[in-house]
Structures are given as structure tokens and as C-alpha cells.
Short mmCIF file of C-alpha atoms in Angstrom, two decimals:
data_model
loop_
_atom_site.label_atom_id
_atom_site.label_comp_id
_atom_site.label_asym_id
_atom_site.label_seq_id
_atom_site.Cartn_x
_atom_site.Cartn_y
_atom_site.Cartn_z
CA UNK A 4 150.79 93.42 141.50
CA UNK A 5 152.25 90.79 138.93
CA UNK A 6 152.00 91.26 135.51
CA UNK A 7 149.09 88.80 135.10
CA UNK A 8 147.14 91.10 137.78
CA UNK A 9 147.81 94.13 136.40
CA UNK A 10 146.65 92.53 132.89
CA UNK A 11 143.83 91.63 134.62
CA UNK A 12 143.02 95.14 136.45
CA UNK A 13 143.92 96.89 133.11
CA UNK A 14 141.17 94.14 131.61
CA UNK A 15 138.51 95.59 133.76
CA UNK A 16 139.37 98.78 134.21
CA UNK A 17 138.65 98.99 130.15
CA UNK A 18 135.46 97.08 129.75
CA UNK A 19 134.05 99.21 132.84
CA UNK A 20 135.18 102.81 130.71
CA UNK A 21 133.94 101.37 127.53
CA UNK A 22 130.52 101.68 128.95
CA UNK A 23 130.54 104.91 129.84
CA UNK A 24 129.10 107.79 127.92
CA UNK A 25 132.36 109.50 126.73
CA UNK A 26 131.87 112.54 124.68
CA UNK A 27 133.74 110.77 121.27
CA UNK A 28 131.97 107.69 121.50
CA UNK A 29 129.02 107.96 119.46
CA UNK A 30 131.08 108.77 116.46
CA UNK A 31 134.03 106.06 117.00
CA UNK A 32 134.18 102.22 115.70
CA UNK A 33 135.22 101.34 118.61
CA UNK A 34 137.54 102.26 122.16
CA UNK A 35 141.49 102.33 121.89
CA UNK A 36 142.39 101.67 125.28
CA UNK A 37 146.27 101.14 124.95
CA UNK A 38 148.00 98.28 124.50
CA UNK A 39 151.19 96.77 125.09
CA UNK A 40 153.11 95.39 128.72
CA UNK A 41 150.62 96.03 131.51
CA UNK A 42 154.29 95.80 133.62
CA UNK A 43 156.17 98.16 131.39
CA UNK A 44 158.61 100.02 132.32
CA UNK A 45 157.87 103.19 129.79
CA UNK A 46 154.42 104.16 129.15
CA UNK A 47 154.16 106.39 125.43
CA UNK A 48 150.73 108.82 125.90
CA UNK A 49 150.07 110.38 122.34
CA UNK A 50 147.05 112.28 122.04
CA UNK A 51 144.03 110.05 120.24
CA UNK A 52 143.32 107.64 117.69
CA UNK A 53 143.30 107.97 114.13
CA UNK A 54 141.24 106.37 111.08
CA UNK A 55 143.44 103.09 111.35
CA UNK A 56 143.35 102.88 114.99
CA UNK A 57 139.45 103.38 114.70
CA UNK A 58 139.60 100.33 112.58
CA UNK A 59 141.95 98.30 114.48
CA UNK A 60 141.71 98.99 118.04
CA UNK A 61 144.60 99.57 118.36
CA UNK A 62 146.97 102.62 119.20
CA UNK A 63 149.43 103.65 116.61
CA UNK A 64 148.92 101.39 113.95
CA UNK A 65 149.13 103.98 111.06
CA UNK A 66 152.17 106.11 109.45
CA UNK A 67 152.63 107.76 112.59
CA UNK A 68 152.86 104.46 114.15
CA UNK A 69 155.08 102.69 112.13
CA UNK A 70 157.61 105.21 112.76
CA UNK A 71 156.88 105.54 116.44
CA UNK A 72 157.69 101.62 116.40
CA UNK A 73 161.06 102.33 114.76
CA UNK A 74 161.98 104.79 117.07
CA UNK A 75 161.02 102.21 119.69
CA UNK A 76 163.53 99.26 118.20
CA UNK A 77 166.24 102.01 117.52
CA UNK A 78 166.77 101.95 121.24
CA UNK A 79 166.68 98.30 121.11
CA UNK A 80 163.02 97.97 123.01
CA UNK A 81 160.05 96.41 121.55
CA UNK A 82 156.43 97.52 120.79
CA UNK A 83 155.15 94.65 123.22
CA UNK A 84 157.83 95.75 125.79
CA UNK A 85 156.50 98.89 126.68
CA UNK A 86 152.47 100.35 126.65
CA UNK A 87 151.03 102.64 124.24
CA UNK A 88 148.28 105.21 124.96
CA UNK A 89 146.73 107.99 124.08
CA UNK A 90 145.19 110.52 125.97
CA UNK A 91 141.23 110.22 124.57
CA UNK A 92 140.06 106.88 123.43
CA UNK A 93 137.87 107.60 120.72
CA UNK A 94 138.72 108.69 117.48
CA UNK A 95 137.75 112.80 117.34
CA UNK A 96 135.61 113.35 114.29
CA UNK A 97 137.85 113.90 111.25
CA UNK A 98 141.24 113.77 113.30
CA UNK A 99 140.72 117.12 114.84
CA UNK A 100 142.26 117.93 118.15
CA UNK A 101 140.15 116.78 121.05
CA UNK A 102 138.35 119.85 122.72
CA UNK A 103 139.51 120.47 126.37
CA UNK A 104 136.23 119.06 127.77
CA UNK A 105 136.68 115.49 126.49
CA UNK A 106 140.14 115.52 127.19
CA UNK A 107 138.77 116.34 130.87
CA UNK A 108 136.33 113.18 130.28
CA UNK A 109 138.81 110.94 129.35
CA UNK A 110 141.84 112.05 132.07
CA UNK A 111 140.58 109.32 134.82
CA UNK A 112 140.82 106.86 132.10
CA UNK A 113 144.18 107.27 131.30
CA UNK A 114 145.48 108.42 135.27
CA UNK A 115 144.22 104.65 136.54
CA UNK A 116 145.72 103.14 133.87
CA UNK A 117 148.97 104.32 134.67
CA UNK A 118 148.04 103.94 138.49
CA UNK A 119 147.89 100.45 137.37
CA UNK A 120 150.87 99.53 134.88
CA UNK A 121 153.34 102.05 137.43
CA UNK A 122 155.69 102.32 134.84
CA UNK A 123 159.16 104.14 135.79
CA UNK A 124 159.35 106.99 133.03
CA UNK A 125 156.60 108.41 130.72
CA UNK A 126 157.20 109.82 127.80
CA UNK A 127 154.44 111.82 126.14
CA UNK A 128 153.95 112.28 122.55
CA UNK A 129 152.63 115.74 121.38
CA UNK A 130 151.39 118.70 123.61
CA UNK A 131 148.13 117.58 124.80
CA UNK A 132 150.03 114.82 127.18
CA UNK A 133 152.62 116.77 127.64
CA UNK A 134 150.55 119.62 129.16
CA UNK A 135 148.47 116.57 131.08
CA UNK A 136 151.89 115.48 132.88
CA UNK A 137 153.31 118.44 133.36
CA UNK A 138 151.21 121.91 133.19
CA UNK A 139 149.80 123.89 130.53
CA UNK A 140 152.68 126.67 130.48
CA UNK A 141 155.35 124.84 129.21
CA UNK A 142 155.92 124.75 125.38
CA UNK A 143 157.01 121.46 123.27
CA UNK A 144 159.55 123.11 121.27
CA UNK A 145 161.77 124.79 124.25
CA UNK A 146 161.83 121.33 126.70
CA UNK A 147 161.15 117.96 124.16
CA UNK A 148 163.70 115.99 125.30
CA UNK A 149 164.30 116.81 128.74
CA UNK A 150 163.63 114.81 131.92
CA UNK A 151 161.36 116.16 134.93
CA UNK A 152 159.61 115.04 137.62
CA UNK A 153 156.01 116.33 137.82
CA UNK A 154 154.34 117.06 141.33
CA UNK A 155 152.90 113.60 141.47
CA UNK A 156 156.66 112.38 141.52
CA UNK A 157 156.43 110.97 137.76
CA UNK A 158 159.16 111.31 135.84
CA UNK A 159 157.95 112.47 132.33
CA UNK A 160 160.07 113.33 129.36
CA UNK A 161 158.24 115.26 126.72
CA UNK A 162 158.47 114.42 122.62
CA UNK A 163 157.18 115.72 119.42
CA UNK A 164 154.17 113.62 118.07
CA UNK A 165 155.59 110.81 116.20
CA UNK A 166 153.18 112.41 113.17
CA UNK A 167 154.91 115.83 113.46
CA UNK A 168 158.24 114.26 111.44
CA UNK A 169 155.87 113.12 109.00
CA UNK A 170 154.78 116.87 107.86
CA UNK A 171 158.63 118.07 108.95
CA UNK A 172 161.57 115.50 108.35
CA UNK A 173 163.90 117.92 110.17
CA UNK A 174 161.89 116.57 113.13
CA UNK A 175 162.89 112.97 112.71
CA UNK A 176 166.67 113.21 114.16
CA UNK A 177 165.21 114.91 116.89
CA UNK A 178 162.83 112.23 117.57
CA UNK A 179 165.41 110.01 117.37
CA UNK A 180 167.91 112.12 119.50
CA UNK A 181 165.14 112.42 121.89
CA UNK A 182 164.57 108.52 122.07
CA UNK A 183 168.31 107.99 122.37
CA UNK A 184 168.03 109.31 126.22
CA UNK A 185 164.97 107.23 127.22
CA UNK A 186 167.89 103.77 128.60
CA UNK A 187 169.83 106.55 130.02
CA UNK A 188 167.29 108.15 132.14
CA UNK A 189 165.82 104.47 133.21
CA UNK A 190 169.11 103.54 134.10
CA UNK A 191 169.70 106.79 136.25
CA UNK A 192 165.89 105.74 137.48
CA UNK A 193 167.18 102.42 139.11
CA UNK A 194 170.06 103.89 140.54
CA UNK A 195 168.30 106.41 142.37
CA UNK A 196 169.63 109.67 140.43
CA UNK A 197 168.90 113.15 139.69
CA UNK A 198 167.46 111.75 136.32
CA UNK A 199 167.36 115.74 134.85
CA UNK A 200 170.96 116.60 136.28
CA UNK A 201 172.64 113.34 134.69
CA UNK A 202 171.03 113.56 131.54
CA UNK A 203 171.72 117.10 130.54
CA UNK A 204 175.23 117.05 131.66
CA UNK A 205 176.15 115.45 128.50
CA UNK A 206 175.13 117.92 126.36
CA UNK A 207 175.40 121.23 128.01
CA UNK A 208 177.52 122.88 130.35
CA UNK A 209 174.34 124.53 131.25
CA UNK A 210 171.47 122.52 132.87
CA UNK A 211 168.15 123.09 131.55
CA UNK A 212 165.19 124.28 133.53
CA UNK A 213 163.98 121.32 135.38
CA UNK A 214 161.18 120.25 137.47
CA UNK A 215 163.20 117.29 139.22
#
């Protein structure tokens, strides 16, 4: 599809969700479906919106987001060059976690958008779309950073929550770290290459566990 079709299908793939009866809706302002380059080549999942993305409609438009944008322009991308979602699209009551069930309601939502935008890396934000992408067993802490291909042949490169360095600033060089590797693994995308391999050869003599 060109971009202005996959605009389109991303268009109508929204305003036939927002009808549904989702288990968040009744207490939300409004959906936060994403936003961003319906042809990007990175798609960012973080886990739901907040007060100001209730507001705005809008994914990460608060504190979390404005540093989630720098980390974006540090590696010399832009917040319109790339799509940002989340993985429920109502705001959970209070900014608690979603429950397991309405992550389960809102999973189709998210899988067809990506269907749609086929971007060539996701990175997810946090462990809820981390453990969407890539399986409940793994654990944030031991693989952020690190490439892998998933069994639906997505390569998916787990992060801390953009909010996490907010409560921890020790997290913020890791974030940044982290982001440092996202042109390096597109680039070993394009040329066909064992992303995981590539990527942790600079920095260990050991590779990492990897699912590619």
C-alpha cells in the first residue's frame, strides 16, 4: 500500500474500533489510537494513555512523552517520522495498569494496526508490549536493549517505559543507550542481517540470548 492508503486503512480501521464496546471506554474522554507515519519504519508500543493523552488524543503528550520525543530526535528521527502506540486505547481509571482482560480486548486493535503500517523494527516501551511481542517469560531488566525476532518474524527490541527514567534518572542513559542501536539494527534490517548477531557484537564478546 502507499502511504496515503495505509493513512486511509489506519483511518477506518480506528473509527470502526472506536465503536466498539472496549472494556476502558466508558471511563475515557476519548480513544488514543496512535499517531504518527502510517509508512513508518519504527513503530513505539507503550502501554496506555495517561491524563494528558485522555485530553488530547493523542499518545505521549505528557512528561513521559516529552522525553520519549527527545530520545526520538537524539537519534536524529522525528516524532512524525515514526508511529506511536500504545497497547490499550483508553485511559485505565487513575493510571493503573490495564488488567490482562482488556489488554486481551484491545490486542486486535493494535495487531491490524501494525498489519497495516508494516513497519521494519518495533520497539516496545514497558513490559506489557514487551510481553505482547515477545512472550510473557522474559523480564525487561535482563534483555531491554536487545534485538529479536519474535515467531511472527517481527523484529522487536524491548525498552524501559519512557516514564520509568522519570521515577529513576539512572534509567535515562540507558534509554538513551538503548535508542542509540535503533539506525543500527534498521540498517542491518535492509541489508538482510542477523540484526541480534551484529548488534551485540559491539559490546560483548558474548552474544546475548536471542530469539533471531
Amino acid at each position: 500500500m502507499t502511504t496515503d492508503e495505509k493513512a486511509k486503512a489506519l483511518e477506518d480501521l480506528n473509527a470502526e474500533w472506536v465503536k466498539k464496546n472496549l472494556p476502558l471506554k466508558a471511563g475515557a474522554t476519548q480513544a488514543v489510537p496512535g499517531d504518527g507515519n502510517p509508512d513508518a519504519e519504527v513503530l513505539f508500543v507503550g502501554e496506555g494513555p495517561g491524563q494528558a493523552e485522555d485530553e488530547q488524543g493523542k499518545p505521549f503528550v505528557g512528561a513521559a512523552g516529552k522525553f520519549l520525543t527527545e530520545l526520538i530526535e537524539a537519534i536524529d528521527y522525528t516524532r512524525e517520522s515514526v508511529f506511536i502506540a500504545n497497547m490499550v486505547k483508553h485511559r485505565p481509571p487513575g493510571n493503573r495498569d490495564p488488567l490482562p482482560d482488556e489488554l486481551a480486548a484491545y490486542a486486535p486493535w493494535l495487531d491490524e494496526q501494525v498489519t497495516i503500517i508494516e513497519p521494519k523494527l518495533i520497539v516496545t516501551l514497558g513490559r506489557y508490549s514487551m510481553a505482547h511481542f515477545l512472550g510473557e517469560s522474559l523480564t525487561i531488566s535482563k534483555i531491554h536493549g536487545e534485538p529479536k525476532r519474535n515467531a511472527k518474524g517481527q523484529v522487536v527490541i524491548p525498552m524501559y517505559h519512557p516514564a520509568a527514567a522519570l521515577y529513576r534518572g539512572d534509567l535515562r542513559p540507558v534509554l538513551h543507550a538503548d535508542f542509540a542501536k535503533i539506525p543500527k539494527v534498521l540498517k542491518l534490517i535492509e541489508e538482510g542481517k542477523d540484526t541480534t548477531a551484529e548488534a551485540e557484537e559491539e559490546e560483548t564478546e558474548e552474544p546475548q540470548q536471542a530469539l533471531l
